[in-house]
Structures are given as C-alpha cells and as structure tokens.
mmCIF file of C-alpha atoms in Angstrom:
data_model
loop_
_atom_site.group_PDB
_atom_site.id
_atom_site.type_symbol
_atom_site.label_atom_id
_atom_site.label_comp_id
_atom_site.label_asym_id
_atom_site.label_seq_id
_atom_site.Cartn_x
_atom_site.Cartn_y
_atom_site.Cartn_z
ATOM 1 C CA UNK A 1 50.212 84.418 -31.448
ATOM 2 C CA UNK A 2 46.042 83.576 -31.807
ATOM 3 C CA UNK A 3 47.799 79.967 -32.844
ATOM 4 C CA UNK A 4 50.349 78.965 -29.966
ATOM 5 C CA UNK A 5 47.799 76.710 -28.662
ATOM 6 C CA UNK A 6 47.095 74.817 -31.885
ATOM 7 C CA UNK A 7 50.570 74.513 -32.694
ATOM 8 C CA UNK A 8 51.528 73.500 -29.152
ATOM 9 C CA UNK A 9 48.584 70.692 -29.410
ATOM 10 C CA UNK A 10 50.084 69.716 -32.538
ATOM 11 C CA UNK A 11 53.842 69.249 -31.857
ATOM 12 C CA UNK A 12 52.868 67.574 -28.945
ATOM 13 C CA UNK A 13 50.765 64.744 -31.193
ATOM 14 C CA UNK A 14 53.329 64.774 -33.857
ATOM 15 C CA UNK A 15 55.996 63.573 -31.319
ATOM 16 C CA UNK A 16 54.186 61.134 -29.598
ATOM 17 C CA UNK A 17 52.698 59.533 -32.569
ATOM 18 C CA UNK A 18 55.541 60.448 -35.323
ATOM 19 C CA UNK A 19 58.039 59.858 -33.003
ATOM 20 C CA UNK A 20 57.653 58.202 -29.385
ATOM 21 C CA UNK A 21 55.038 55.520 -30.500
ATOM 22 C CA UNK A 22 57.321 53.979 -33.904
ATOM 23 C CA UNK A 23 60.141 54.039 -32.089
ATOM 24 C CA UNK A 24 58.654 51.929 -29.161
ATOM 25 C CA UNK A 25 57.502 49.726 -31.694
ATOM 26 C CA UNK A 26 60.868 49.577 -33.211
ATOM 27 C CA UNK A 27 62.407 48.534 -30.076
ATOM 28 C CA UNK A 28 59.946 45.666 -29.278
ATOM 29 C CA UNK A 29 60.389 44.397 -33.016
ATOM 30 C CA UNK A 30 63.788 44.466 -32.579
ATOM 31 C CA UNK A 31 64.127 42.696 -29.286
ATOM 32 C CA UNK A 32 61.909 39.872 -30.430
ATOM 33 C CA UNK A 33 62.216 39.520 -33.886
ATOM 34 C CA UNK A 34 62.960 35.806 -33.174
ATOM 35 C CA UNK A 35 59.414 35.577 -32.560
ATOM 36 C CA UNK A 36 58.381 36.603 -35.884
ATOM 37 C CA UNK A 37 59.038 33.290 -37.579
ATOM 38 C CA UNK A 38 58.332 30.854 -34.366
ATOM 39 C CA UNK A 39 54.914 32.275 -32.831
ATOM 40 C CA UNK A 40 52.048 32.533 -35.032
ATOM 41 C CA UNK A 41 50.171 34.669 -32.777
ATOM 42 C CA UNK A 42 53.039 36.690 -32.560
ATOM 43 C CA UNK A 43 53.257 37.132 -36.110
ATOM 44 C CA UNK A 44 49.238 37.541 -36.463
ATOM 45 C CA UNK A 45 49.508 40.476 -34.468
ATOM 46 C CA UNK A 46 52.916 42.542 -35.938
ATOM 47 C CA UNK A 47 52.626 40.871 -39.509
ATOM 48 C CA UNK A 48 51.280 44.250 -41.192
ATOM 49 C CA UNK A 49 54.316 46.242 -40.131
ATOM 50 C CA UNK A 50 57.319 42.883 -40.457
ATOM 51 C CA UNK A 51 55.957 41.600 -43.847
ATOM 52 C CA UNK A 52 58.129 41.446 -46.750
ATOM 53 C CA UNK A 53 61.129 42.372 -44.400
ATOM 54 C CA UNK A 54 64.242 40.128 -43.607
ATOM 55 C CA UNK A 55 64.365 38.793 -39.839
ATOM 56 C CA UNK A 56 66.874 41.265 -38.255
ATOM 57 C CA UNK A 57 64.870 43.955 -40.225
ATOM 58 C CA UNK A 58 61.645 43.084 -39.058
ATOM 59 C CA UNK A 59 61.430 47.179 -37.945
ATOM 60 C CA UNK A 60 62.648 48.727 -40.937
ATOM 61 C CA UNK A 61 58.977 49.765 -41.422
ATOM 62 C CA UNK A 62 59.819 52.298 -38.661
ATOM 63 C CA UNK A 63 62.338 53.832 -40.996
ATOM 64 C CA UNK A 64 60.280 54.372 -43.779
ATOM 65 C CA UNK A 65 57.672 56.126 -41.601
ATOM 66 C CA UNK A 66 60.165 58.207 -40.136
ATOM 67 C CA UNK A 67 61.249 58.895 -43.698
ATOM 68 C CA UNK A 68 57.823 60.563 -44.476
ATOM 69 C CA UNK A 69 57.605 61.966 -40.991
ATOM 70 C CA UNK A 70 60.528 63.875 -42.499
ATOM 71 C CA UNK A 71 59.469 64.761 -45.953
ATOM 72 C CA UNK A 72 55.908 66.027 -44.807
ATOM 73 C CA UNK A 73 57.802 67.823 -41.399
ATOM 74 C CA UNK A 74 59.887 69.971 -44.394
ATOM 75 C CA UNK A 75 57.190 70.793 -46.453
ATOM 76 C CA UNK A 76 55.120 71.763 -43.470
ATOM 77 C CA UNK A 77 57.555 74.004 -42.113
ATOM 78 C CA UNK A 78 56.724 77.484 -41.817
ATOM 79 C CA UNK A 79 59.338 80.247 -43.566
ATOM 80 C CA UNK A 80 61.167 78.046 -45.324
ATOM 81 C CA UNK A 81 62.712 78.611 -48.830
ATOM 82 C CA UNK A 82 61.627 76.894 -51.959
ATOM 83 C CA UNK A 83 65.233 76.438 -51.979
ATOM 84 C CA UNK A 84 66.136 74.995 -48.596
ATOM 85 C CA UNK A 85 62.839 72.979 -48.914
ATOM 86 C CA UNK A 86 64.340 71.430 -52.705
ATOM 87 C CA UNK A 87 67.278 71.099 -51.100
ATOM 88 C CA UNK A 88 66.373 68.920 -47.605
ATOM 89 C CA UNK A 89 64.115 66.812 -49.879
ATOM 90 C CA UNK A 90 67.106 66.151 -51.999
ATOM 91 C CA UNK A 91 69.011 65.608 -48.797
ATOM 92 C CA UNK A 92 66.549 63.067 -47.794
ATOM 93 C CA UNK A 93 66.272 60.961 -50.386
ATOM 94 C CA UNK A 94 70.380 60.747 -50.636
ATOM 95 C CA UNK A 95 69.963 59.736 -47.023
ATOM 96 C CA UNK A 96 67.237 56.932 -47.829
ATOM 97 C CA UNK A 97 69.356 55.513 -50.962
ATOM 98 C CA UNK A 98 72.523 55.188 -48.987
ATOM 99 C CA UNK A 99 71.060 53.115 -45.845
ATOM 100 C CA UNK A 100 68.967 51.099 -48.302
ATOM 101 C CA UNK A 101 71.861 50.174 -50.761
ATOM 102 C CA UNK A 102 73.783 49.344 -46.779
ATOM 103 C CA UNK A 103 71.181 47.334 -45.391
ATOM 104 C CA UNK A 104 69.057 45.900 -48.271
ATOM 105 C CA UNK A 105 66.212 45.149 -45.791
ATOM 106 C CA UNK A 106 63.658 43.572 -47.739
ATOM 107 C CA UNK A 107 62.906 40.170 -48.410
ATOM 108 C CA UNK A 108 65.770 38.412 -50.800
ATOM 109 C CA UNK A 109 62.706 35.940 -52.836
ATOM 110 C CA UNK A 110 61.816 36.802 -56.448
ATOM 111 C CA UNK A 111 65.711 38.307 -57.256
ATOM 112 C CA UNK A 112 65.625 41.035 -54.484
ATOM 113 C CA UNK A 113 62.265 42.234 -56.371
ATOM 114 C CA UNK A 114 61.303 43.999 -53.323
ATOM 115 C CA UNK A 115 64.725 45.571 -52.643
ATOM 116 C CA UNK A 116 64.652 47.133 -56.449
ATOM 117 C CA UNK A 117 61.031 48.149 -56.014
ATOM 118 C CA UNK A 118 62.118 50.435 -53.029
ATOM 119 C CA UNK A 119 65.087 51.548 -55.281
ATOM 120 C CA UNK A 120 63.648 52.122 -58.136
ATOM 121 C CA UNK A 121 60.675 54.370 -55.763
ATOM 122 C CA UNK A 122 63.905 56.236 -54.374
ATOM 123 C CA UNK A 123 65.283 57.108 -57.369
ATOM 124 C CA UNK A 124 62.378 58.135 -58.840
ATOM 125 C CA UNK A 125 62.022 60.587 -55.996
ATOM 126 C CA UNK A 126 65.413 62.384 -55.795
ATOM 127 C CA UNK A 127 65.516 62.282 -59.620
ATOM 128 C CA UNK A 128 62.235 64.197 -59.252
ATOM 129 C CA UNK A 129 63.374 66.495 -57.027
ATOM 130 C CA UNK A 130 66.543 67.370 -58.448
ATOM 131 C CA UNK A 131 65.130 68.100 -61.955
ATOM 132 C CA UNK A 132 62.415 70.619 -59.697
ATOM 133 C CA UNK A 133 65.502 72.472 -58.330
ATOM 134 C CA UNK A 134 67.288 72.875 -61.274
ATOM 135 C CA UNK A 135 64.053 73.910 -63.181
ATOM 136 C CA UNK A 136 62.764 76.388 -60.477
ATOM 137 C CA UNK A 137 66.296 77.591 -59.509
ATOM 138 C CA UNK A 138 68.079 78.033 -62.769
ATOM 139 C CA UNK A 139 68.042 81.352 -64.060
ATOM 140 C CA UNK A 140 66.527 81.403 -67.599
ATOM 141 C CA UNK A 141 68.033 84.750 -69.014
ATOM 142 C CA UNK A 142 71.582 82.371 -68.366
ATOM 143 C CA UNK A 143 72.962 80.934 -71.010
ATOM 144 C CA UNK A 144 75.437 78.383 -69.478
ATOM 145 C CA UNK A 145 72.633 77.423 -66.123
ATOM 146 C CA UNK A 146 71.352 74.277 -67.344
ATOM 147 C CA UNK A 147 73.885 73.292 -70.232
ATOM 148 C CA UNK A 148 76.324 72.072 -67.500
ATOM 149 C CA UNK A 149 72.992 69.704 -66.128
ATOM 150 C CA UNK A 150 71.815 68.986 -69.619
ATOM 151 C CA UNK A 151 75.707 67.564 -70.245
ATOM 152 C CA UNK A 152 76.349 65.479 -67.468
ATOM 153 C CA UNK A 153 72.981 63.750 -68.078
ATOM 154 C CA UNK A 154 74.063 63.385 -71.511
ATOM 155 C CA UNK A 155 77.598 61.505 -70.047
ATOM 156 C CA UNK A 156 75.287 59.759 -67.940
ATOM 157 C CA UNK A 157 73.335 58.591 -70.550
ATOM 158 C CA UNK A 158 76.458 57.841 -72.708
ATOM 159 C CA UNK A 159 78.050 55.959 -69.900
ATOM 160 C CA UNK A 160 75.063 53.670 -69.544
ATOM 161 C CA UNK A 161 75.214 52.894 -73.377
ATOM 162 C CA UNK A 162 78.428 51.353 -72.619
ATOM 163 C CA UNK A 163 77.552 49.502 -69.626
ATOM 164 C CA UNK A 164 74.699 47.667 -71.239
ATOM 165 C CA UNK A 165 76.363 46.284 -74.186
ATOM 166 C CA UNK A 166 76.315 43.020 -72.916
ATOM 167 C CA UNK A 167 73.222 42.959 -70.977
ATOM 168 C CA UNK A 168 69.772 43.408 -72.653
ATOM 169 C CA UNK A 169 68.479 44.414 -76.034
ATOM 170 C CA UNK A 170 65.883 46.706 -74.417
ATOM 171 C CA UNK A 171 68.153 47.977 -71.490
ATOM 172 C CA UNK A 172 70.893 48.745 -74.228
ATOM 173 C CA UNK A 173 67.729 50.643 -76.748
ATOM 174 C CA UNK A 174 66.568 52.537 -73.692
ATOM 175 C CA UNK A 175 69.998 53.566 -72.484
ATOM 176 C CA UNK A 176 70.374 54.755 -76.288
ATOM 177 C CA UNK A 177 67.269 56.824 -76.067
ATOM 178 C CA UNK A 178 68.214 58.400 -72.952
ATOM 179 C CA UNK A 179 71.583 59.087 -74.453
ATOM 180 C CA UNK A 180 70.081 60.764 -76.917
ATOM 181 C CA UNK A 181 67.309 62.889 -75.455
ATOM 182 C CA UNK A 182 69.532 64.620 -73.491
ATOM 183 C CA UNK A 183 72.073 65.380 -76.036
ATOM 184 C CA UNK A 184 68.775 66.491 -78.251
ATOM 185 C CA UNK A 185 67.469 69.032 -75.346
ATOM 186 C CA UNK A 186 71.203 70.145 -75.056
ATOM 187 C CA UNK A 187 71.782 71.068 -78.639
ATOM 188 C CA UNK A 188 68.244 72.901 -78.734
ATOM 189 C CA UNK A 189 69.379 74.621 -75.652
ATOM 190 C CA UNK A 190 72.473 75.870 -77.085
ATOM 191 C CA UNK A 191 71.452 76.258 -80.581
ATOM 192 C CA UNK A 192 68.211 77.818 -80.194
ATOM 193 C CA UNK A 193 68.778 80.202 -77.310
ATOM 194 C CA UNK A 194 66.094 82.939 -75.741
ATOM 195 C CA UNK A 195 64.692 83.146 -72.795
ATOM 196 C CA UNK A 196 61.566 81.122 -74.049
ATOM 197 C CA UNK A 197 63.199 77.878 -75.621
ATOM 198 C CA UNK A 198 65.485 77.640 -72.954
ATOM 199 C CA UNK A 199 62.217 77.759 -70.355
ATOM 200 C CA UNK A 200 60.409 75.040 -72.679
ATOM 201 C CA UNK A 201 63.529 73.406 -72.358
ATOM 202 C CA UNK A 202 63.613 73.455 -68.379
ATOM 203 C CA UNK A 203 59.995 71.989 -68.626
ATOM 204 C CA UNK A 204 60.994 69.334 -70.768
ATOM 205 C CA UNK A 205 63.006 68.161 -68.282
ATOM 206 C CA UNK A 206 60.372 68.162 -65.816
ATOM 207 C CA UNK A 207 58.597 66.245 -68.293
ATOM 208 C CA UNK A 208 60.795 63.842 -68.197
ATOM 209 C CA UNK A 209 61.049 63.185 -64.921
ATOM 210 C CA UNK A 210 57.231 63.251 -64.256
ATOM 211 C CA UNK A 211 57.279 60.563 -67.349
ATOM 212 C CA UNK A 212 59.485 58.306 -65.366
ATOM 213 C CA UNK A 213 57.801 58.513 -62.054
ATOM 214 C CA UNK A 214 54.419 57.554 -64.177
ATOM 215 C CA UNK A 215 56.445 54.608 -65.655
ATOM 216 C CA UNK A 216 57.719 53.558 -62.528
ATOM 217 C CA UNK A 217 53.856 53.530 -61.169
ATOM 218 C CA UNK A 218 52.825 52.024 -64.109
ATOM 219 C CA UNK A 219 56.025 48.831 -63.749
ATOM 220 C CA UNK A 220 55.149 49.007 -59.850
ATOM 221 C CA UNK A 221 51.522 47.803 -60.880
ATOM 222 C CA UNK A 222 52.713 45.037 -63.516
ATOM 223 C CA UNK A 223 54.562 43.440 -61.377
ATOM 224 C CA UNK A 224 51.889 43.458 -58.552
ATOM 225 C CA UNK A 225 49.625 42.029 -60.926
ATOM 226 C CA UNK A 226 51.698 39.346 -62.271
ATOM 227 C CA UNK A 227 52.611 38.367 -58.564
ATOM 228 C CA UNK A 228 49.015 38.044 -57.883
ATOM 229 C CA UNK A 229 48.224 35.792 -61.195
ATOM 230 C CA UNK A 230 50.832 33.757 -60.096
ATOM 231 C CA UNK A 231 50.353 33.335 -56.649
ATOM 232 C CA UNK A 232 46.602 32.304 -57.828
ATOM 233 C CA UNK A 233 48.019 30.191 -60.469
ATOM 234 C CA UNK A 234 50.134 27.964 -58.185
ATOM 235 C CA UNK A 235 47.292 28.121 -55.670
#
C-alpha cells in the first residue's frame, strides 16, 4: 500500500543493524576472545559488550540482543493474535532459560551472582507472561478455567515448602506464604464463585506477578548498591 516504502526502508535497517551487524560482531568476539584478557587496547575497545562475561562467552551479549530483537519483532508484528503474541513471548523466554541454565555465561565471582541475576530477570519474565495468558485467555463465566492453574501453583508452592526445610528461615517463611496464597485465591475461587470474584481473582494473580517483577527490580538494585559500597570500601 501508501506504506511499502516505509516498511521496505525499515526491514532493510532492522536486518542490517538487528541482525547482520551483531552477528559480525559475534564472530570477531568469538575468533579472538583470547585477546580479551591479553591486549588492553583490545579490551578498551570491546569491554562494553565482553564485561561480566566468561572468556569463551565473551559474545553472549549478541544473544541477549537478539533476544529483544525477538520480543520487540513479536509485538511489532502486524495481525497477530493476543494469543499467538502471549504465546511466542512465552516461547521465548522458555528458549532464553534453557540456553542460559546450558551455558551459564556470565562471570562465576560473587557465587554466580551474575548468572542468578539473569535468572531470576528470566523468570520474572515468563512468570509474567504466563499469568497474562491465563488472565486474558481464561474464560471467566468457567468454573474449572483457572482452578486447574490456581492448583498446580498451589503444589508448586507446597513442593517448595518441602525443599527448603533445611535451607533458610526466610526461604522456608516465603515458600510458606506462597504455599498459602495460592491455596487462599483457590478456595475463594471455588467457594465464592460468579463471574466477578472469579475476575478479581484472575487480577490477583496478575498482581502477583507484577509484585514479583517489582521485587525483583527492587533486589536487582540492592545488590547493585551493595556491590558499589563495597567496591568503594575496599578501594
């Protein structure tokens, strides 16, 4: 149409610079990753994009950028269902979860801090994005759509009680409260029925995970800030 132009214009600048130029930069990181740790000039230049990654991942940077390439490519794309969209997210962040738990690419000081930083950011995501389809595609005149969701969250819960019994105080307490909110929201579910509870109960769950995406923001600084006091401290 009027647009072909435009859009032509802009394919042709999302694959050179979302896909041609990182990848070229991912193969010259790779091939001389060496260099990263025996030329300073070397490592002046590439720092920004190898820092806080292990030597043979010095391009994983690459992967994270084609990781958002991705996520902003989906919601970008024109005539696609809320559905399909919830559903490639979720498809992405399985996808990022799995290569990171296989390659663990970040920098091993500090207990792996960075690796369960990136985690903890991944899981944040898909557990964000799974709550949105199950809130936006569950069927609220149903009584049985999200009991099945609110249960196995509940086992989860349950089965994370156990496994912290000899870890923790507070892992243990917050694996109990967990337990237990999701047993609360499915007894109010199932005891309270109507259309109306059983939507305040959908957004509760929402709630929830917007509450630990704002926790995980709010840890994510913490620790940043603590780094910093100590890295002045030993300074």
């Amino acid at each position: 149409g009027t647009h072909a132009a435009w859009a032509a214009a802009a394919l042709s600048a999302v694959g050179v610079w979302g896909v041609l130029v990182p990848l070229g930069v991912m193969l010259y990181l790779w091939r001389r990753s060496a260099l990263l740790f025996n030329d300073v000039k070397f490592r002046s230049i590439f720092g920004f994009i190898t820092d806080g990654f292990e030597q043979n991942y010095a391009f994983w940077e690459v992967v994270v950028y084609g990781r958002k390439l991705l996520i902003i490519s989906i919601s970008a794309w024109p005539d696609l269902s809320r559905p399909a969209e919830l559903a490639l997210y979720q498809v992405v962040g399985v996808a990022a979860m799995l290569l990171h738990y296989a390659f663990k690419p970040f920098d091993n000081r500090s207990g792996e801090l960075l690796d369960r930083v990136e985690l903890y950011g991944l899981c944040s995501f898909l557990l964000l994005v799974t709550f949105m389809q199950v809130v936006l595609l569950a069927n609220p005149s149903s009584e049985y759509d999200l009991l099945p969701v609110l249960m196995v969250c509940g086992i989860l819960g349950m089965a994370s009680v156990i496994m912290e019994t000899h870890t923790s105080v507070l892992r243990f307490y917050m694996s109990l409260c967990l337990a237990g909110f999701f047993t609360i929201l499915g007894v109010m579910y199932w005891v309270a029925g109507g259309i109306d509870n059983r939507q305040r109960t959908a957004l509760m769950i929402l709630g929830f995970a917007l509450v630990l995406n704002a926790c995980y923001i709010a840890w994510l600084c913490v620790r940043v800030i603590r780094g910093c006091g100590e890295a002045v401290a030993e300074g």
